[in-house]
């Protein structure tokens, strides 16, 4: 393991919720929860003000509403978040060619590989400058951890939250890790954590005290050896600039179980088209079509079909997904559907087009933005008016949807650099009101292209 703390881990603070607060002056300093708003929705991100009430990511939205009934509940705007993420990733790539994104709001950077840092002092300066640049470019804050390994850098960024910077100095790792929970270590999820707890192992130091042989006996050779090494602060994983995409998939969870077999088929076709749009957007094709069905009793079935060669043709993927659906019993209702493509390649095989039934026929498949979850699509009339999404009125200008229902839509008119705005209500059919693109959080933000 390197001696200098030149591995940087960046984690944007409550990213989705912070972006919404920055975009909407009336929500600053208030509890904001972003996620699916239907009965089966889950929390994607909660602002720090909402976390005070016990709301956290992956929590059922119904539970979040009970804990924080007065919070603002918004549907994610993934296109908006991706734009901000590209700005942040661009800043990281200015530091080093070795940037490993983990998600839209999180990444590792090897500062030494880019010559941005070579010792503790230069690493600390690079981390501080990065945080200042992120705030200047996006208006948001990020927490930075610096250490000699990926594992320790991530732990440092957790300690830095929110809006801070923590450096773990070489030589202090064992003392730092010792009292921490075993769940701190990568690869220790709930199941492994419970297994260790039943063996009387609760902290990282207790892993070390148990010894490598005992870890292997409890967890198996590969996991036991790896976990023991990490408990000793040994982590040789390198920052990997490109992570190979193994599959592309989309799925929807429905508020009410779908019983109509025809409706299930239409949903599968719509999901297949969305999946292909993502596939083409990444410049990929694939050989294996996968269908996922979660039934009314929570049982989940996965079926797959491998084609003769890779394709990115929507008709081929639709037909394959429908063939897979024929072998699935949906009696009793369906609560989730998903379509995916794996066995990816960067080329297509033209003769696969002939596999599609009805070749050359235009399919009228509903176009729905990926960032609007199924629970947000309640009716044709109100489909555009999704809580938190942007609108523009011919008279009042830019605003965002606070809520809609019974033929009405409530809009708060404000922009990122305005005072908190006024609220007005309109008919959902008002011709003066239309969907709009999000405004940049910082003037000129959209003009800065990531490198």
Coordinates of C-alpha atoms in Angstrom, one line a residue:
X1 CA 0.0 0.0 0.0
X2 CA 1.3 3.5 -0.8
X3 CA 2.6 5.6 2.0
X4 CA 1.1 9.0 1.1
X5 CA -2.6 9.7 1.4
X6 CA -3.1 10.4 -2.3
X7 CA -6.3 8.4 -2.9
X8 CA -9.3 10.8 -2.8
X9 CA -12.9 9.8 -2.3
X10 CA -15.5 12.4 -3.1
X11 CA -19.1 12.0 -1.9
X12 CA -21.5 14.8 -2.7
X13 CA -23.6 15.8 0.3
X14 CA -27.3 14.5 0.2
X15 CA -26.9 15.0 -3.6
X16 CA -30.4 14.8 -5.0
X17 CA -32.0 16.7 -2.1
X18 CA -29.2 19.3 -2.0
X19 CA -29.7 19.9 -5.7
X20 CA -33.4 20.4 -5.2
X21 CA -32.8 22.9 -2.4
X22 CA -30.3 24.8 -4.4
X23 CA -32.8 24.9 -7.3
X24 CA -35.8 25.9 -5.2
X25 CA -35.1 28.8 -2.7
X26 CA -38.3 28.1 -0.8
X27 CA -36.9 24.7 0.3
X28 CA -33.5 25.8 1.6
X29 CA -33.0 24.9 5.2
X30 CA -36.2 22.7 5.1
X31 CA -36.7 19.0 5.1
X32 CA -36.7 17.6 1.6
X33 CA -37.2 14.0 0.6
X34 CA -36.6 12.8 -3.0
X35 CA -37.9 9.4 -4.3
X36 CA -40.9 7.6 -5.6
X37 CA -44.1 9.1 -4.3
X38 CA -46.4 6.2 -4.8
X39 CA -47.5 3.7 -2.0
X40 CA -44.5 1.5 -2.9
X41 CA -42.0 4.3 -3.5
X42 CA -38.7 4.4 -1.6
X43 CA -36.5 7.3 -0.5
X44 CA -33.6 8.0 -2.9
X45 CA -32.1 10.9 -0.8
X46 CA -33.2 12.9 2.2
X47 CA -31.8 16.3 3.1
X48 CA -29.9 16.7 6.4
X49 CA -33.0 18.5 7.8
X50 CA -35.1 15.4 7.0
X51 CA -32.6 13.1 8.5
X52 CA -33.1 14.7 11.9
X53 CA -36.5 13.0 11.9
X54 CA -35.0 9.6 11.1
X55 CA -35.6 9.6 7.3
X56 CA -32.9 7.9 5.3
X57 CA -32.3 6.5 1.8
X58 CA -33.9 3.2 0.9
X59 CA -36.6 3.7 3.5
X60 CA -40.2 3.1 2.3
X61 CA -41.7 6.4 1.4
X62 CA -44.8 5.7 3.4
X63 CA -42.6 5.4 6.6
X64 CA -40.8 8.6 5.7
X65 CA -44.1 10.5 5.5
X66 CA -45.0 9.2 8.9
X67 CA -41.7 10.4 10.4
X68 CA -41.6 13.8 8.6
X69 CA -45.2 14.7 7.5
X70 CA -44.3 18.3 6.8
X71 CA -41.3 17.6 4.5
X72 CA -41.3 18.4 0.8
X73 CA -41.7 15.2 -1.2
X74 CA -40.3 15.4 -4.8
X75 CA -39.9 13.0 -7.7
X76 CA -36.2 12.7 -8.9
X77 CA -35.0 14.8 -11.9
X78 CA -32.3 12.4 -13.0
X79 CA -31.4 14.4 -16.1
X80 CA -30.8 17.4 -14.0
X81 CA -28.6 15.5 -11.5
X82 CA -26.6 13.9 -14.4
X83 CA -25.8 17.4 -15.7
X84 CA -24.4 18.4 -12.3
X85 CA -22.6 15.1 -12.0
X86 CA -20.9 15.7 -15.4
X87 CA -19.6 19.0 -14.1
X88 CA -18.2 17.4 -11.0
X89 CA -16.6 14.5 -12.9
X90 CA -15.0 17.0 -15.2
X91 CA -13.4 18.6 -12.2
X92 CA -12.1 15.3 -11.0
X93 CA -10.6 14.4 -14.4
X94 CA -8.7 17.7 -14.3
X95 CA -6.9 16.3 -11.3
X96 CA -6.0 12.9 -12.7
X97 CA -6.7 10.5 -15.6
X98 CA -7.5 7.8 -13.0
X99 CA -11.1 8.6 -11.9
X100 CA -13.4 5.8 -10.9
X101 CA -17.0 6.9 -10.7
X102 CA -19.2 4.8 -8.4
X103 CA -22.4 6.7 -9.0
X104 CA -23.6 10.2 -10.1
X105 CA -22.4 11.6 -6.8
X106 CA -19.4 9.5 -5.7
X107 CA -16.0 8.7 -7.1
X108 CA -12.4 7.7 -6.3
X109 CA -9.4 9.7 -7.7
X110 CA -5.7 8.6 -7.8
X111 CA -4.1 12.0 -7.2
X112 CA -0.6 10.7 -7.6
X113 CA -1.3 9.3 -11.1
X114 CA -2.2 12.9 -12.2
X115 CA 0.7 14.6 -10.4
X116 CA -1.9 16.5 -8.4
X117 CA -0.4 15.2 -5.0
X118 CA 2.6 13.3 -3.8
X119 CA 2.5 13.8 0.0
X120 CA 0.0 14.7 2.8
X121 CA 0.4 18.5 2.3
X122 CA -0.2 18.5 -1.4
X123 CA -3.1 16.0 -1.1
X124 CA -4.8 18.2 1.5
X125 CA -4.4 21.3 -0.8
X126 CA -5.8 19.3 -3.8
X127 CA -8.8 18.2 -1.7
X128 CA -9.5 21.7 -0.5
X129 CA -9.2 23.2 -4.0
X130 CA -11.6 20.5 -5.3
X131 CA -14.2 21.3 -2.7
X132 CA -14.0 25.0 -3.5
X133 CA -14.2 24.4 -7.3
X134 CA -17.3 22.1 -6.8
X135 CA -19.0 24.9 -4.9
X136 CA -18.1 27.5 -7.5
X137 CA -19.2 25.4 -10.5
X138 CA -22.3 23.8 -9.1
X139 CA -23.3 25.7 -5.9
X140 CA -23.3 22.4 -4.0
X141 CA -21.0 20.8 -1.4
X142 CA -19.0 17.6 -1.4
X143 CA -17.2 15.8 1.4
X144 CA -13.6 14.6 0.7
X145 CA -11.6 11.8 2.2
X146 CA -7.9 11.3 1.6
X147 CA -5.9 8.2 2.6
X148 CA -3.4 5.7 1.2
X149 CA -6.1 3.2 0.1
X150 CA -9.7 3.3 -1.3
X151 CA -11.2 1.7 1.7
X152 CA -9.7 4.3 4.1
X153 CA -10.4 7.2 1.8
X154 CA -14.1 6.2 1.8
X155 CA -14.1 6.0 5.6
X156 CA -12.5 9.4 5.7
X157 CA -15.2 11.0 3.5
X158 CA -17.9 9.5 5.8
X159 CA -16.2 11.2 8.7
X160 CA -15.9 14.4 6.8
X161 CA -19.7 14.7 6.2
X162 CA -21.2 17.1 5.7
X163 CA -19.1 19.6 3.7
X164 CA -15.7 18.7 5.1
X165 CA -12.3 17.2 4.4
X166 CA -10.6 14.5 6.5
X167 CA -7.1 13.0 5.9
X168 CA -6.1 9.7 7.4
X169 CA -2.4 9.9 8.0
X170 CA -0.3 6.8 7.3
X171 CA 0.5 4.9 10.5
X172 CA -2.8 5.8 12.2
X173 CA -5.0 3.4 10.2
X174 CA -5.1 0.5 12.7
X175 CA -6.0 2.7 15.7
X176 CA -8.7 4.4 13.7
X177 CA -10.3 1.2 12.4
X178 CA -10.1 -0.8 15.7
X179 CA -13.2 0.4 17.5
X180 CA -15.3 0.7 14.3
X181 CA -18.2 -1.7 13.5
X182 CA -17.4 -4.6 11.2
X183 CA -20.0 -3.2 8.9
X184 CA -17.5 -0.4 8.1
X185 CA -15.4 -2.8 6.0
X186 CA -16.3 -3.3 2.3
X187 CA -18.1 -6.6 1.7
X188 CA -19.7 -6.8 5.1
X189 CA -23.4 -6.5 4.5
X190 CA -26.3 -7.3 6.9
X191 CA -25.9 -11.1 6.4
X192 CA -22.2 -11.2 7.0
X193 CA -22.5 -8.7 9.8
X194 CA -25.1 -10.9 11.6
X195 CA -22.9 -14.0 11.0
X196 CA -19.9 -12.3 12.7
X197 CA -22.1 -10.9 15.5
X198 CA -23.3 -14.4 16.3
X199 CA -19.7 -15.4 16.6
X200 CA -19.1 -12.6 19.1
X201 CA -17.3 -10.3 16.6
X202 CA -18.6 -6.8 16.6
X203 CA -15.7 -4.5 15.9
X204 CA -12.8 -4.4 13.4
X205 CA -10.3 -5.0 16.2
X206 CA -12.2 -8.1 17.2
X207 CA -11.8 -9.4 13.6
X208 CA -8.0 -9.1 14.1
X209 CA -8.2 -10.7 17.5
X210 CA -10.2 -13.7 16.1
X211 CA -7.4 -14.3 13.6
X212 CA -7.3 -15.2 9.9
X213 CA -8.0 -18.9 10.4
X214 CA -11.2 -18.2 12.3
X215 CA -12.4 -15.8 9.7
X216 CA -11.8 -18.4 7.0
X217 CA -13.7 -21.0 9.0
X218 CA -16.6 -18.6 9.5
X219 CA -16.8 -17.0 6.0
X220 CA -14.9 -19.2 3.6
X221 CA -11.4 -18.9 2.2
X222 CA -11.8 -15.9 -0.2
X223 CA -14.0 -13.8 2.0
X224 CA -12.1 -14.6 5.2
X225 CA -8.7 -13.8 3.8
X226 CA -9.9 -10.6 2.2
X227 CA -11.8 -9.4 5.3
X228 CA -8.8 -10.1 7.6
X229 CA -6.5 -8.1 5.4
X230 CA -8.9 -5.1 5.4
X231 CA -9.2 -5.3 9.2
X232 CA -5.4 -4.8 9.2
X233 CA -5.9 -1.8 6.9
X234 CA -4.5 -3.6 3.9
X235 CA -6.3 -2.7 0.7
X236 CA -4.4 -3.0 -2.5
X237 CA -7.3 -2.2 -4.8
X238 CA -6.3 0.3 -7.5
X239 CA -8.4 3.1 -8.8
X240 CA -9.9 1.9 -12.1
X241 CA -10.7 4.6 -14.7
X242 CA -13.1 2.5 -16.8
X243 CA -15.6 0.1 -15.3
X244 CA -17.0 -2.4 -17.8
X245 CA -20.7 -2.3 -18.2
X246 CA -22.0 -5.8 -17.9
X247 CA -25.7 -5.1 -18.6
X248 CA -28.3 -2.4 -19.3
X249 CA -31.7 -2.7 -17.7
X250 CA -34.8 -0.8 -16.7
X251 CA -37.7 -1.7 -14.4
X252 CA -40.9 -0.2 -12.9
X253 CA -42.8 -0.9 -9.7
X254 CA -46.5 -0.3 -9.9
X255 CA -48.8 1.2 -7.2
X256 CA -51.5 -1.3 -7.9
X257 CA -50.8 -4.9 -9.0
X258 CA -51.4 -5.4 -12.8
X259 CA -53.9 -8.2 -13.4
X260 CA -54.7 -7.6 -17.1
X261 CA -52.4 -9.8 -19.2
X262 CA -52.7 -7.4 -22.2
X263 CA -51.5 -4.5 -20.0
X264 CA -48.6 -6.6 -18.7
X265 CA -47.6 -7.2 -22.3
X266 CA -47.8 -3.5 -23.2
X267 CA -45.7 -2.6 -20.2
X268 CA -43.0 -5.1 -21.2
X269 CA -42.9 -3.6 -24.7
X270 CA -42.5 -0.1 -23.2
X271 CA -39.8 -1.2 -20.9
X272 CA -38.0 -3.0 -23.8
X273 CA -38.0 0.3 -25.8
X274 CA -36.6 2.3 -22.8
X275 CA -33.9 -0.3 -22.3
X276 CA -32.9 -0.1 -26.0
X277 CA -32.7 3.7 -25.7
X278 CA -30.2 3.4 -22.9
X279 CA -28.4 0.7 -24.8
X280 CA -28.0 2.9 -27.9
X281 CA -27.2 5.9 -25.7
X282 CA -24.1 3.9 -24.4
X283 CA -23.2 2.8 -28.0
X284 CA -23.7 -0.8 -27.1
X285 CA -25.7 -3.9 -28.2
X286 CA -26.3 -7.2 -26.5
X287 CA -27.1 -10.9 -27.1
X288 CA -29.1 -11.9 -24.0
X289 CA -32.5 -10.5 -23.3
X290 CA -33.7 -10.7 -19.6
X291 CA -37.2 -10.4 -18.3
X292 CA -37.8 -9.8 -14.5
X293 CA -41.3 -10.2 -13.0
X294 CA -42.1 -9.7 -9.3
X295 CA -45.6 -11.1 -8.6
X296 CA -48.2 -10.2 -6.0
X297 CA -46.7 -12.5 -3.4
X298 CA -43.2 -10.9 -3.8
X299 CA -41.8 -13.9 -5.5
X300 CA -39.5 -12.8 -8.3
X301 CA -39.0 -14.7 -11.6
X302 CA -36.2 -14.0 -14.0
X303 CA -36.2 -15.4 -17.6
X304 CA -33.6 -15.0 -20.3
X305 CA -33.0 -15.7 -24.0
X306 CA -29.7 -15.6 -25.8
X307 CA -29.8 -14.5 -29.5
X308 CA -27.4 -15.6 -32.3
X309 CA -25.5 -12.3 -32.0
X310 CA -25.7 -8.8 -30.5
X311 CA -28.5 -6.4 -31.4
X312 CA -29.7 -2.9 -30.5
X313 CA -32.9 -3.2 -32.5
X314 CA -36.0 -2.4 -30.4
X315 CA -38.3 -4.8 -32.3
X316 CA -35.9 -7.7 -31.6
X317 CA -35.8 -6.9 -27.9
X318 CA -39.5 -6.4 -27.7
X319 CA -40.3 -9.7 -29.4
X320 CA -37.8 -11.6 -27.2
X321 CA -39.2 -10.1 -24.0
X322 CA -42.7 -11.0 -25.0
X323 CA -41.6 -14.6 -25.8
X324 CA -40.1 -14.8 -22.3
X325 CA -43.4 -13.4 -20.8
X326 CA -45.3 -16.2 -22.4
X327 CA -43.6 -18.6 -20.0
X328 CA -44.5 -16.6 -16.9
X329 CA -47.6 -17.1 -14.8
X330 CA -48.9 -13.7 -13.9
X331 CA -52.1 -15.0 -12.3
X332 CA -52.8 -13.0 -9.1
X333 CA -51.1 -9.9 -10.3
X334 CA -47.7 -8.3 -11.1
X335 CA -46.1 -5.6 -8.9
X336 CA -42.8 -5.1 -10.8
X337 CA -41.6 -5.6 -14.3
X338 CA -38.1 -5.2 -15.8
X339 CA -36.3 -5.7 -19.1
X340 CA -32.6 -5.9 -19.5
X341 CA -29.9 -6.7 -22.1
X342 CA -26.6 -8.4 -21.2
X343 CA -23.7 -10.0 -23.1
X344 CA -22.8 -6.6 -24.3
X345 CA -20.8 -5.6 -27.4
X346 CA -20.0 -2.4 -29.3
X347 CA -21.4 -3.7 -32.6
X348 CA -24.6 -5.2 -33.9
X349 CA -25.4 -8.2 -36.1
X350 CA -27.7 -7.1 -38.9
X351 CA -29.3 -10.5 -39.7
X352 CA -30.9 -10.4 -36.2
X353 CA -33.3 -7.9 -37.6
X354 CA -35.1 -10.7 -39.4
X355 CA -36.0 -12.2 -36.0
X356 CA -38.4 -9.5 -35.2
X357 CA -42.0 -10.2 -36.1
X358 CA -43.7 -7.5 -38.1
X359 CA -40.4 -6.2 -39.5
X360 CA -40.7 -2.7 -40.8
X361 CA -43.9 -1.9 -38.9
X362 CA -43.8 1.2 -36.8
X363 CA -44.6 0.6 -33.1
X364 CA -46.5 3.3 -31.3
X365 CA -44.9 2.9 -27.9
X366 CA -45.5 5.5 -25.2
X367 CA -42.5 7.8 -24.7
X368 CA -42.0 8.4 -21.1
X369 CA -39.0 10.2 -19.6
X370 CA -36.8 7.7 -17.7
X371 CA -36.6 10.0 -14.7
X372 CA -40.4 9.8 -14.0
X373 CA -41.1 6.6 -12.1
X374 CA -44.2 4.5 -12.8
X375 CA -45.9 5.8 -9.7
X376 CA -45.7 9.3 -11.1
X377 CA -47.6 8.4 -14.2
X378 CA -51.2 8.4 -13.0
X379 CA -53.2 9.7 -16.0
X380 CA -52.7 11.2 -19.4
X381 CA -54.1 14.5 -18.4
X382 CA -51.8 14.9 -15.4
X383 CA -48.7 13.0 -16.6
X384 CA -46.7 16.2 -17.1
X385 CA -47.3 17.7 -13.7
X386 CA -44.9 15.7 -11.5
X387 CA -44.0 17.0 -8.1
X388 CA -40.7 18.9 -8.1
X389 CA -40.4 19.0 -11.9
X390 CA -39.9 22.3 -13.9
X391 CA -42.6 24.3 -15.7
X392 CA -42.9 27.6 -17.4
X393 CA -46.0 29.9 -17.5
X394 CA -46.4 32.5 -20.2
X395 CA -47.1 35.2 -17.7
X396 CA -45.4 34.1 -14.5
X397 CA -42.2 32.6 -15.9
X398 CA -40.2 29.6 -14.5
X399 CA -41.5 27.5 -11.6
X400 CA -41.9 24.0 -10.3
X401 CA -44.8 21.7 -9.5
X402 CA -45.7 21.5 -5.8
X403 CA -48.5 19.1 -6.5
X404 CA -51.4 18.1 -8.8
X405 CA -54.8 16.3 -8.6
X406 CA -58.5 16.6 -9.4
X407 CA -57.7 18.6 -12.5
X408 CA -55.6 21.2 -10.8
X409 CA -51.8 21.8 -10.6
X410 CA -50.1 24.0 -8.0
X411 CA -46.9 25.8 -9.0
X412 CA -44.4 27.8 -7.1
X413 CA -42.7 30.4 -9.3
X414 CA -39.0 30.9 -8.4
X415 CA -35.5 30.3 -9.8
X416 CA -32.2 29.3 -8.2
X417 CA -31.1 33.0 -7.8
X418 CA -34.5 34.5 -6.8
X419 CA -36.1 35.0 -3.4
X420 CA -38.7 32.3 -2.4
X421 CA -41.5 32.5 -4.9
X422 CA -45.3 32.8 -4.8
X423 CA -47.6 29.8 -5.3
X424 CA -50.4 29.8 -7.9
X425 CA -52.9 27.1 -9.0
X426 CA -54.0 26.4 -12.5
X427 CA -56.1 23.9 -14.5
X428 CA -54.0 21.0 -15.7
X429 CA -55.2 21.9 -19.2
X430 CA -54.1 25.6 -19.0
X431 CA -52.4 26.4 -22.3
X432 CA -50.2 29.0 -20.8
X433 CA -48.4 26.3 -18.7
X434 CA -45.8 23.9 -20.2
X435 CA -43.1 21.6 -19.0
X436 CA -39.6 23.2 -18.9
X437 CA -35.9 22.3 -18.7
X438 CA -34.2 22.8 -15.3
X439 CA -32.3 26.0 -14.8
X440 CA -28.5 25.8 -13.9
X441 CA -27.8 26.3 -10.3
X442 CA -24.9 28.7 -11.0
X443 CA -24.9 31.2 -13.9
X444 CA -22.8 29.7 -16.7
X445 CA -22.8 26.2 -15.2
X446 CA -24.4 24.7 -18.3
X447 CA -21.7 26.3 -20.4
X448 CA -18.8 24.5 -18.7
X449 CA -18.4 21.2 -20.5
X450 CA -16.7 18.4 -18.6
X451 CA -13.3 17.4 -20.1

